[in-house]
């Protein structure tokens, strides 16, 4: 696809867009036209891409992840544990991370996401040992070509002050705020079709102070950037909030100014009815992470109830140490199945699950330029070739098949009109050496913490 000539993504087997049965036309990184059933493009001087065996989707949007955790997947000490003991097993390992560890972790995580159909991702980095910086993640995103929301996380309340993390991995709050300001002023692009936005993201109510939460919110609103944190992830999270603050997590968020269309919270598995009403009334978003919630036995988030109330809900894979994968189609499938097993077979449809992973994610990230195949939107789209055994017998509804059948890797991924994945191969990274080096570093990290 060239920068000037239009390209018709022609006659898809299935497409997740109304009025685009014959495909979409893209030019200069934007979608310029939908081609309806029986129609022809109005655009002239047009190339074609045969999508007749493919399902075409808007690029999937990942609203919650911790990229560095690819280095600690399936770590023996962290298996079969709930959230708090899982964290306590991993903090000492993460304290040994280096800038090279983080760089390789980011590269692997982004590659895995891109190959599964994700074109935009948030990355919540809240631990900065041994000279690590968020800048390295930003550099990797630029090299790989992913649309990126870089979340400057933080932890400031260690165990000696009643927090959960070890004192060795927390930062001084003045340093956190100073570095957050630097990152916003250096990197944040608020423009339409932005490839990079910076997010203010203290880690959680059990690892930062009230003051840091309030000052972070004030800084974010001064600069017009979004806010993100973890909230109401499991029952122990609720108990901690009630004991420490005398409030539910939702009440605590409201007290600190952490509600509104510029805020999204990860998980909210245990968000109560009052919290759901508060989030709906204020436009506060939720990143739903079904695989992680199951892995840590946190429960089933009431996503159907949230959506019916009007809460913006996006999809997240969460960190690769609590999911052990970052396959976005697998996450879409799990979101569907988890709601059905929890709340009945009509709790969520395949298309509703895809909507959470596309338009829902865009709304959670406070964007109106991605998440849909429509004129004027960024040309972020992916295609999946259904000429595979796992889709045999399912072609009567190709879009539903993509969700219900076993997860597939993407055939083509286009971000801002640029082809990042072609024929299932990532164009921007030579993955062989990256994975080899990543595995060596992961083993060394594990052995050094043993």
Short mmCIF file of C-alpha atoms in Angstrom, two decimals:
data_model
loop_
_atom_site.label_atom_id
_atom_site.label_comp_id
_atom_site.label_asym_id
_atom_site.label_seq_id
_atom_site.Cartn_x
_atom_site.Cartn_y
_atom_site.Cartn_z
CA UNK A 1 0.00 0.00 0.00
CA UNK A 2 1.49 3.32 -1.05
CA UNK A 3 1.04 6.67 0.63
CA UNK A 4 -0.79 8.22 -2.36
CA UNK A 5 -2.58 5.48 -4.28
CA UNK A 6 -5.83 4.19 -2.84
CA UNK A 7 -6.19 0.48 -2.08
CA UNK A 8 -9.44 -1.46 -2.13
CA UNK A 9 -9.52 -4.29 0.43
CA UNK A 10 -11.82 -6.20 -1.87
CA UNK A 11 -14.65 -8.68 -1.31
CA UNK A 12 -13.80 -9.99 2.16
CA UNK A 13 -15.21 -13.33 3.22
CA UNK A 14 -16.43 -11.49 6.31
CA UNK A 15 -16.02 -7.97 7.65
CA UNK A 16 -16.84 -6.36 11.00
CA UNK A 17 -18.46 -3.21 9.63
CA UNK A 18 -21.94 -2.37 8.41
CA UNK A 19 -22.33 -1.36 4.78
CA UNK A 20 -18.89 -2.66 3.78
CA UNK A 21 -19.78 -6.07 2.36
CA UNK A 22 -17.46 -5.48 -0.61
CA UNK A 23 -14.70 -4.04 1.54
CA UNK A 24 -13.01 -0.76 2.39
CA UNK A 25 -10.87 1.75 0.52
CA UNK A 26 -7.83 3.28 2.21
CA UNK A 27 -5.52 6.11 1.19
CA UNK A 28 -2.83 8.10 2.99
CA UNK A 29 -3.29 6.17 6.21
CA UNK A 30 -7.05 6.78 6.41
CA UNK A 31 -10.20 4.88 5.50
CA UNK A 32 -11.86 6.90 2.74
CA UNK A 33 -14.73 4.70 1.62
CA UNK A 34 -16.89 1.68 2.45
CA UNK A 35 -18.05 -0.43 -0.48
CA UNK A 36 -21.55 -1.87 0.08
CA UNK A 37 -23.00 -5.09 -1.29
CA UNK A 38 -23.37 -4.83 -5.06
CA UNK A 39 -21.36 -1.60 -5.15
CA UNK A 40 -18.12 -0.38 -6.69
CA UNK A 41 -15.64 2.12 -5.21
CA UNK A 42 -16.18 5.72 -6.22
CA UNK A 43 -12.44 6.27 -5.80
CA UNK A 44 -10.38 6.20 -9.00
CA UNK A 45 -6.73 5.18 -9.53
CA UNK A 46 -7.12 2.28 -7.15
CA UNK A 47 -5.15 -0.88 -6.40
CA UNK A 48 -6.84 -3.98 -5.03
CA UNK A 49 -6.10 -6.48 -2.28
CA UNK A 50 -8.00 -9.76 -2.60
CA UNK A 51 -9.63 -10.49 0.77
CA UNK A 52 -11.98 -13.20 -0.47
CA UNK A 53 -10.68 -15.80 1.98
CA UNK A 54 -10.21 -13.37 4.87
CA UNK A 55 -12.18 -11.87 7.74
CA UNK A 56 -11.37 -8.17 8.03
CA UNK A 57 -11.60 -6.38 11.38
CA UNK A 58 -10.66 -3.00 12.79
CA UNK A 59 -7.31 -3.36 14.52
CA UNK A 60 -7.89 -4.79 17.98
CA UNK A 61 -7.15 -2.50 20.93
CA UNK A 62 -5.43 -3.76 24.08
CA UNK A 63 -6.27 -1.49 27.02
CA UNK A 64 -4.17 -3.10 29.77
CA UNK A 65 -0.80 -4.84 29.70
CA UNK A 66 2.57 -4.99 31.49
CA UNK A 67 5.02 -5.82 28.71
CA UNK A 68 8.02 -6.67 30.91
CA UNK A 69 6.15 -9.65 32.35
CA UNK A 70 6.93 -11.72 29.24
CA UNK A 71 10.19 -12.42 31.09
CA UNK A 72 8.38 -14.10 33.99
CA UNK A 73 5.73 -16.25 32.33
CA UNK A 74 4.73 -19.45 34.14
CA UNK A 75 7.26 -18.71 36.90
CA UNK A 76 7.00 -21.66 39.31
CA UNK A 77 6.84 -19.54 42.47
CA UNK A 78 3.91 -17.54 41.08
CA UNK A 79 1.73 -20.40 39.88
CA UNK A 80 -1.56 -21.30 41.56
CA UNK A 81 -1.79 -18.10 43.62
CA UNK A 82 -4.25 -15.25 44.07
CA UNK A 83 -3.33 -11.64 43.35
CA UNK A 84 -1.51 -10.53 46.52
CA UNK A 85 0.68 -13.66 47.05
CA UNK A 86 1.27 -13.75 43.27
CA UNK A 87 2.63 -10.20 43.44
CA UNK A 88 4.72 -10.96 46.50
CA UNK A 89 6.33 -13.88 44.66
CA UNK A 90 7.17 -11.74 41.64
CA UNK A 91 8.28 -8.40 43.12
CA UNK A 92 11.75 -9.71 44.09
CA UNK A 93 12.27 -11.02 40.55
CA UNK A 94 11.10 -7.81 38.91
CA UNK A 95 13.45 -5.86 41.19
CA UNK A 96 16.32 -7.40 39.18
CA UNK A 97 15.06 -6.19 35.80
CA UNK A 98 17.50 -4.17 33.71
CA UNK A 99 16.95 -1.79 30.77
CA UNK A 100 17.92 -4.60 28.39
CA UNK A 101 15.41 -6.92 30.03
CA UNK A 102 12.67 -4.35 29.57
CA UNK A 103 13.66 -3.60 25.98
CA UNK A 104 13.47 -7.29 25.02
CA UNK A 105 10.27 -7.78 27.03
CA UNK A 106 8.61 -4.91 25.19
CA UNK A 107 9.76 -6.21 21.80
CA UNK A 108 8.36 -9.68 22.46
CA UNK A 109 5.09 -8.41 23.91
CA UNK A 110 4.42 -6.03 21.03
CA UNK A 111 5.29 -8.68 18.46
CA UNK A 112 2.96 -11.18 20.08
CA UNK A 113 0.15 -8.64 20.13
CA UNK A 114 0.66 -7.57 16.52
CA UNK A 115 0.62 -11.16 15.29
CA UNK A 116 -2.70 -11.71 17.07
CA UNK A 117 -4.48 -8.75 15.45
CA UNK A 118 -3.73 -5.95 17.92
CA UNK A 119 -2.76 -2.58 16.41
CA UNK A 120 -3.00 -0.31 19.48
CA UNK A 121 -1.84 -1.16 22.99
CA UNK A 122 -1.47 0.42 26.38
CA UNK A 123 1.57 -0.57 28.45
CA UNK A 124 1.45 0.02 32.20
CA UNK A 125 5.05 0.14 33.48
CA UNK A 126 5.12 0.76 37.23
CA UNK A 127 8.52 -0.62 38.26
CA UNK A 128 11.82 1.07 37.30
CA UNK A 129 14.78 -0.86 38.73
CA UNK A 130 18.42 -0.49 37.79
CA UNK A 131 18.11 2.55 35.55
CA UNK A 132 15.04 1.40 33.61
CA UNK A 133 12.91 4.07 31.91
CA UNK A 134 9.64 4.23 30.00
CA UNK A 135 11.60 5.84 27.15
CA UNK A 136 12.92 2.42 26.13
CA UNK A 137 9.37 1.11 25.66
CA UNK A 138 8.51 4.15 23.57
CA UNK A 139 11.56 3.60 21.36
CA UNK A 140 10.56 -0.04 20.81
CA UNK A 141 7.00 0.91 19.86
CA UNK A 142 8.31 3.38 17.29
CA UNK A 143 10.63 0.79 15.79
CA UNK A 144 7.98 -1.94 15.66
CA UNK A 145 5.22 0.35 14.39
CA UNK A 146 2.51 -0.15 17.01
CA UNK A 147 0.08 2.61 17.97
CA UNK A 148 1.01 3.08 21.62
CA UNK A 149 -0.34 4.45 24.92
CA UNK A 150 2.67 4.55 27.25
CA UNK A 151 1.47 4.55 30.87
CA UNK A 152 3.91 6.00 33.39
CA UNK A 153 3.09 3.80 36.34
CA UNK A 154 4.56 4.11 39.82
CA UNK A 155 4.74 2.64 43.30
CA UNK A 156 5.54 4.85 46.29
CA UNK A 157 4.22 3.03 49.39
CA UNK A 158 6.37 0.07 50.38
CA UNK A 159 5.93 -2.52 53.08
CA UNK A 160 7.33 -0.36 55.88
CA UNK A 161 4.54 2.15 55.21
CA UNK A 162 1.76 -0.44 54.99
CA UNK A 163 1.91 -1.07 51.26
CA UNK A 164 2.28 -4.36 49.42
CA UNK A 165 5.50 -3.94 47.38
CA UNK A 166 8.97 -4.32 48.91
CA UNK A 167 10.61 -1.03 49.84
CA UNK A 168 13.37 -1.71 47.30
CA UNK A 169 11.04 -1.20 44.31
CA UNK A 170 9.20 1.99 45.34
CA UNK A 171 10.12 5.52 44.26
CA UNK A 172 9.96 8.93 45.88
CA UNK A 173 6.79 10.73 44.91
CA UNK A 174 8.56 13.92 43.88
CA UNK A 175 10.71 11.88 41.49
CA UNK A 176 7.64 10.13 40.08
CA UNK A 177 5.85 13.38 39.34
CA UNK A 178 8.95 14.98 37.85
CA UNK A 179 9.57 12.07 35.49
CA UNK A 180 5.90 11.88 34.53
CA UNK A 181 5.93 15.55 33.59
CA UNK A 182 9.11 15.02 31.56
CA UNK A 183 7.55 12.15 29.62
CA UNK A 184 4.38 14.07 28.83
CA UNK A 185 6.28 17.13 27.66
CA UNK A 186 8.72 15.07 25.62
CA UNK A 187 6.50 12.48 23.95
CA UNK A 188 2.75 13.02 24.25
CA UNK A 189 0.95 13.67 20.96
CA UNK A 190 -2.68 14.63 21.44
CA UNK A 191 -3.41 15.01 17.72
CA UNK A 192 -5.86 12.96 15.75
CA UNK A 193 -4.26 9.71 14.49
CA UNK A 194 -1.52 10.05 17.11
CA UNK A 195 0.84 7.08 17.27
CA UNK A 196 1.98 7.88 20.82
CA UNK A 197 0.20 9.15 23.90
CA UNK A 198 1.45 9.26 27.47
CA UNK A 199 -0.81 8.20 30.36
CA UNK A 200 -0.47 9.03 34.08
CA UNK A 201 -0.82 5.71 35.90
CA UNK A 202 0.00 5.16 39.59
CA UNK A 203 -0.10 1.40 40.07
CA UNK A 204 -2.86 0.72 42.58
CA UNK A 205 -4.50 1.87 45.83
CA UNK A 206 -2.27 -0.55 47.77
CA UNK A 207 1.03 0.76 46.37
CA UNK A 208 0.70 4.57 46.23
CA UNK A 209 -0.49 7.29 48.58
CA UNK A 210 -3.61 9.42 48.43
CA UNK A 211 -1.44 12.46 47.76
CA UNK A 212 0.19 10.85 44.74
CA UNK A 213 -3.21 9.84 43.35
CA UNK A 214 -4.54 13.38 43.74
CA UNK A 215 -1.43 15.07 42.37
CA UNK A 216 -1.31 12.65 39.46
CA UNK A 217 -4.91 13.48 38.57
CA UNK A 218 -4.16 17.20 38.74
CA UNK A 219 -1.13 16.81 36.48
CA UNK A 220 -3.02 14.70 33.96
CA UNK A 221 -5.81 17.23 33.70
CA UNK A 222 -3.38 20.11 33.41
CA UNK A 223 -1.83 18.45 30.36
CA UNK A 224 -5.02 16.88 29.01
CA UNK A 225 -3.81 13.28 29.21
CA UNK A 226 -5.58 10.16 30.46
CA UNK A 227 -5.38 8.44 33.86
CA UNK A 228 -5.11 4.71 34.54
CA UNK A 229 -4.76 2.37 37.53
CA UNK A 230 -5.87 -1.01 38.90
CA UNK A 231 -9.11 -1.15 40.87
CA UNK A 232 -11.39 -3.67 42.59
CA UNK A 233 -9.55 -6.67 41.17
CA UNK A 234 -10.52 -9.26 43.79
CA UNK A 235 -12.16 -9.61 47.20
CA UNK A 236 -8.89 -8.96 49.06
CA UNK A 237 -8.57 -5.72 47.10
CA UNK A 238 -12.01 -4.72 48.40
CA UNK A 239 -11.11 -5.70 51.97
CA UNK A 240 -7.87 -3.68 51.81
CA UNK A 241 -9.73 -0.60 50.60
CA UNK A 242 -12.36 -0.84 53.31
CA UNK A 243 -9.78 -1.40 56.06
CA UNK A 244 -7.27 1.20 54.88
CA UNK A 245 -9.56 3.93 53.56
CA UNK A 246 -12.99 3.13 54.99
CA UNK A 247 -14.42 3.10 51.47
CA UNK A 248 -15.12 0.79 48.58
CA UNK A 249 -12.63 1.10 45.71
CA UNK A 250 -15.17 3.06 43.65
CA UNK A 251 -15.80 5.47 46.52
CA UNK A 252 -12.05 5.86 46.94
CA UNK A 253 -11.63 6.62 43.25
CA UNK A 254 -14.38 9.23 43.40
CA UNK A 255 -12.88 10.83 46.53
CA UNK A 256 -9.55 11.24 44.72
CA UNK A 257 -11.01 12.62 41.50
CA UNK A 258 -10.27 9.42 39.60
CA UNK A 259 -13.51 9.27 37.65
CA UNK A 260 -14.48 10.72 34.29
CA UNK A 261 -14.11 10.10 30.56
CA UNK A 262 -10.34 10.57 30.87
CA UNK A 263 -9.97 7.71 33.39
CA UNK A 264 -9.99 3.96 32.96
CA UNK A 265 -9.47 1.30 35.61
CA UNK A 266 -8.13 -2.21 35.05
CA UNK A 267 -10.20 -5.24 36.08
CA UNK A 268 -13.09 -3.99 38.29
CA UNK A 269 -14.04 -7.62 38.81
CA UNK A 270 -15.60 -6.77 42.17
CA UNK A 271 -17.11 -3.42 41.25
CA UNK A 272 -20.43 -3.17 43.09
CA UNK A 273 -23.72 -1.82 41.76
CA UNK A 274 -23.11 1.63 43.19
CA UNK A 275 -19.69 1.68 41.54
CA UNK A 276 -21.19 0.63 38.22
CA UNK A 277 -23.72 3.45 38.41
CA UNK A 278 -20.94 5.91 39.28
CA UNK A 279 -18.79 4.80 36.35
CA UNK A 280 -21.73 4.93 33.96
CA UNK A 281 -22.77 8.41 35.10
CA UNK A 282 -19.25 9.80 34.75
CA UNK A 283 -18.05 7.90 31.66
CA UNK A 284 -15.27 6.17 33.62
CA UNK A 285 -13.83 3.24 31.66
CA UNK A 286 -12.95 -0.34 32.54
CA UNK A 287 -10.28 -2.61 31.03
CA UNK A 288 -11.68 -6.14 31.19
CA UNK A 289 -8.97 -8.82 31.43
CA UNK A 290 -10.75 -12.20 31.46
CA UNK A 291 -7.77 -14.57 31.17
CA UNK A 292 -5.89 -12.88 34.00
CA UNK A 293 -9.02 -12.78 36.16
CA UNK A 294 -9.39 -16.53 35.70
CA UNK A 295 -5.68 -17.28 36.20
CA UNK A 296 -5.63 -15.43 39.55
CA UNK A 297 -9.11 -16.66 40.55
CA UNK A 298 -10.29 -13.06 40.91
CA UNK A 299 -13.82 -13.78 39.72
CA UNK A 300 -16.01 -12.90 36.74
CA UNK A 301 -16.35 -9.20 36.03
CA UNK A 302 -19.99 -8.12 35.56
CA UNK A 303 -19.35 -6.90 32.02
CA UNK A 304 -22.90 -7.37 30.79
CA UNK A 305 -24.23 -5.32 33.71
CA UNK A 306 -21.59 -2.64 33.11
CA UNK A 307 -22.40 -2.35 29.42
CA UNK A 308 -26.15 -2.25 30.00
CA UNK A 309 -25.60 0.58 32.49
CA UNK A 310 -23.47 2.49 29.97
CA UNK A 311 -19.97 1.93 31.38
CA UNK A 312 -17.28 2.09 28.65
CA UNK A 313 -15.60 -1.34 28.59
CA UNK A 314 -12.48 -2.29 26.64
CA UNK A 315 -10.45 -5.48 26.52
CA UNK A 316 -7.01 -6.11 28.00
CA UNK A 317 -4.70 -9.11 28.08
CA UNK A 318 -3.05 -7.90 31.33
CA UNK A 319 0.53 -8.78 32.09
CA UNK A 320 2.12 -11.89 30.65
CA UNK A 321 2.81 -13.24 34.14
CA UNK A 322 -0.89 -13.36 35.02
CA UNK A 323 -2.13 -14.40 31.58
CA UNK A 324 1.03 -16.03 30.22
CA UNK A 325 -0.06 -14.92 26.78
CA UNK A 326 -1.04 -11.84 24.82
CA UNK A 327 -3.16 -13.30 22.03
CA UNK A 328 -5.93 -10.78 21.43
CA UNK A 329 -8.30 -13.10 19.56
CA UNK A 330 -7.93 -15.59 22.39
CA UNK A 331 -8.84 -12.80 24.81
CA UNK A 332 -11.92 -11.90 22.75
CA UNK A 333 -12.99 -15.55 22.81
CA UNK A 334 -12.39 -15.81 26.55
CA UNK A 335 -14.39 -12.65 27.22
CA UNK A 336 -17.32 -14.18 25.35
CA UNK A 337 -17.14 -17.57 27.04
CA UNK A 338 -16.59 -16.21 30.54
CA UNK A 339 -19.66 -13.98 30.36
CA UNK A 340 -21.71 -16.89 29.05
CA UNK A 341 -20.62 -19.31 31.76
CA UNK A 342 -21.13 -16.65 34.43
CA UNK A 343 -24.36 -15.03 33.32
CA UNK A 344 -26.01 -17.23 30.69
CA UNK A 345 -25.67 -18.02 26.98
CA UNK A 346 -27.12 -14.66 25.94
CA UNK A 347 -24.80 -12.62 28.18
CA UNK A 348 -22.52 -11.76 25.25
CA UNK A 349 -22.44 -12.44 21.51
CA UNK A 350 -19.39 -12.82 19.29
CA UNK A 351 -19.97 -9.39 17.77
CA UNK A 352 -20.37 -7.79 21.20
CA UNK A 353 -17.04 -9.34 22.24
CA UNK A 354 -15.42 -7.87 19.12
CA UNK A 355 -17.03 -4.51 19.85
CA UNK A 356 -15.40 -4.46 23.30
CA UNK A 357 -12.04 -5.19 21.66
CA UNK A 358 -12.41 -2.41 19.07
CA UNK A 359 -14.80 0.50 19.65
CA UNK A 360 -14.93 -0.23 23.38
CA UNK A 361 -11.17 -0.03 23.63
CA UNK A 362 -11.08 3.21 21.66
CA UNK A 363 -13.61 4.80 23.99
CA UNK A 364 -11.72 3.63 27.08
CA UNK A 365 -8.53 5.18 25.69
CA UNK A 366 -10.47 8.40 24.98
CA UNK A 367 -10.03 8.16 21.20
CA UNK A 368 -12.42 8.66 18.29
CA UNK A 369 -10.00 7.93 15.43
CA UNK A 370 -9.53 4.16 15.83
CA UNK A 371 -11.65 1.12 16.63
CA UNK A 372 -13.98 1.09 13.60
CA UNK A 373 -13.91 0.65 9.84
CA UNK A 374 -15.50 3.93 8.76
CA UNK A 375 -14.56 6.89 6.55
CA UNK A 376 -12.26 9.30 8.37
CA UNK A 377 -10.91 6.68 10.75
CA UNK A 378 -7.26 5.63 10.83
CA UNK A 379 -6.47 2.80 8.41
CA UNK A 380 -5.83 0.35 11.25
CA UNK A 381 -7.20 -3.01 10.15
CA UNK A 382 -6.29 -6.69 10.22
CA UNK A 383 -7.26 -9.73 8.23
CA UNK A 384 -7.40 -13.41 9.13
CA UNK A 385 -7.19 -16.10 6.47
CA UNK A 386 -9.87 -18.72 7.19
CA UNK A 387 -8.35 -21.37 4.90
CA UNK A 388 -7.28 -23.33 7.97
CA UNK A 389 -8.52 -26.61 9.48
CA UNK A 390 -9.69 -24.84 12.62
CA UNK A 391 -12.33 -22.93 10.61
CA UNK A 392 -13.54 -25.85 8.47
CA UNK A 393 -17.33 -26.01 8.55
CA UNK A 394 -17.70 -22.53 10.07
CA UNK A 395 -17.78 -20.30 7.00
CA UNK A 396 -21.54 -19.63 7.11
CA UNK A 397 -20.72 -16.85 9.63
CA UNK A 398 -17.03 -16.03 9.23
CA UNK A 399 -17.02 -13.19 11.77
CA UNK A 400 -18.54 -15.37 14.49
CA UNK A 401 -16.23 -18.22 13.48
CA UNK A 402 -13.19 -16.06 14.18
CA UNK A 403 -14.36 -15.66 17.79
CA UNK A 404 -15.88 -19.07 18.53
CA UNK A 405 -13.26 -21.27 16.86
CA UNK A 406 -9.71 -21.79 18.13
CA UNK A 407 -7.67 -18.54 18.13
CA UNK A 408 -5.81 -17.75 14.92
CA UNK A 409 -2.83 -15.57 14.09
CA UNK A 410 -3.27 -12.60 11.80
CA UNK A 411 -2.44 -12.78 8.10
CA UNK A 412 -2.18 -9.04 7.46
CA UNK A 413 -1.94 -6.11 9.85
CA UNK A 414 -2.06 -2.50 8.70
CA UNK A 415 -1.49 0.46 11.04
CA UNK A 416 -2.00 3.95 9.73
CA UNK A 417 -1.94 2.53 6.20
CA UNK A 418 1.45 0.84 6.71
CA UNK A 419 1.70 -2.93 6.37
CA UNK A 420 3.26 -4.21 9.60
CA UNK A 421 2.41 -7.90 9.18
CA UNK A 422 2.25 -9.53 5.74
CA UNK A 423 1.39 -13.19 5.12
CA UNK A 424 1.66 -13.81 8.85
CA UNK A 425 5.20 -12.43 9.12
CA UNK A 426 6.10 -9.36 11.15
CA UNK A 427 7.95 -6.96 8.84
CA UNK A 428 9.55 -4.69 11.42
CA UNK A 429 11.39 -7.14 13.68
CA UNK A 430 13.56 -10.19 13.03
CA UNK A 431 11.93 -12.28 15.73
CA UNK A 432 14.34 -15.24 15.80
CA UNK A 433 17.29 -13.48 17.49
CA UNK A 434 14.93 -11.43 19.67
CA UNK A 435 13.21 -14.51 21.08
CA UNK A 436 16.52 -16.33 21.57
CA UNK A 437 18.02 -13.44 23.54
CA UNK A 438 14.76 -12.93 25.46
CA UNK A 439 14.75 -16.56 26.58
CA UNK A 440 18.35 -16.34 27.80
CA UNK A 441 17.60 -13.19 29.78
CA UNK A 442 14.44 -14.72 31.26
CA UNK A 443 16.39 -17.76 32.46
CA UNK A 444 19.15 -15.61 33.93
CA UNK A 445 16.58 -13.42 35.69
CA UNK A 446 14.87 -16.48 37.15
CA UNK A 447 18.12 -18.05 38.34
CA UNK A 448 19.41 -14.84 39.88
CA UNK A 449 16.29 -14.49 42.01
CA UNK A 450 16.16 -18.12 43.12
#
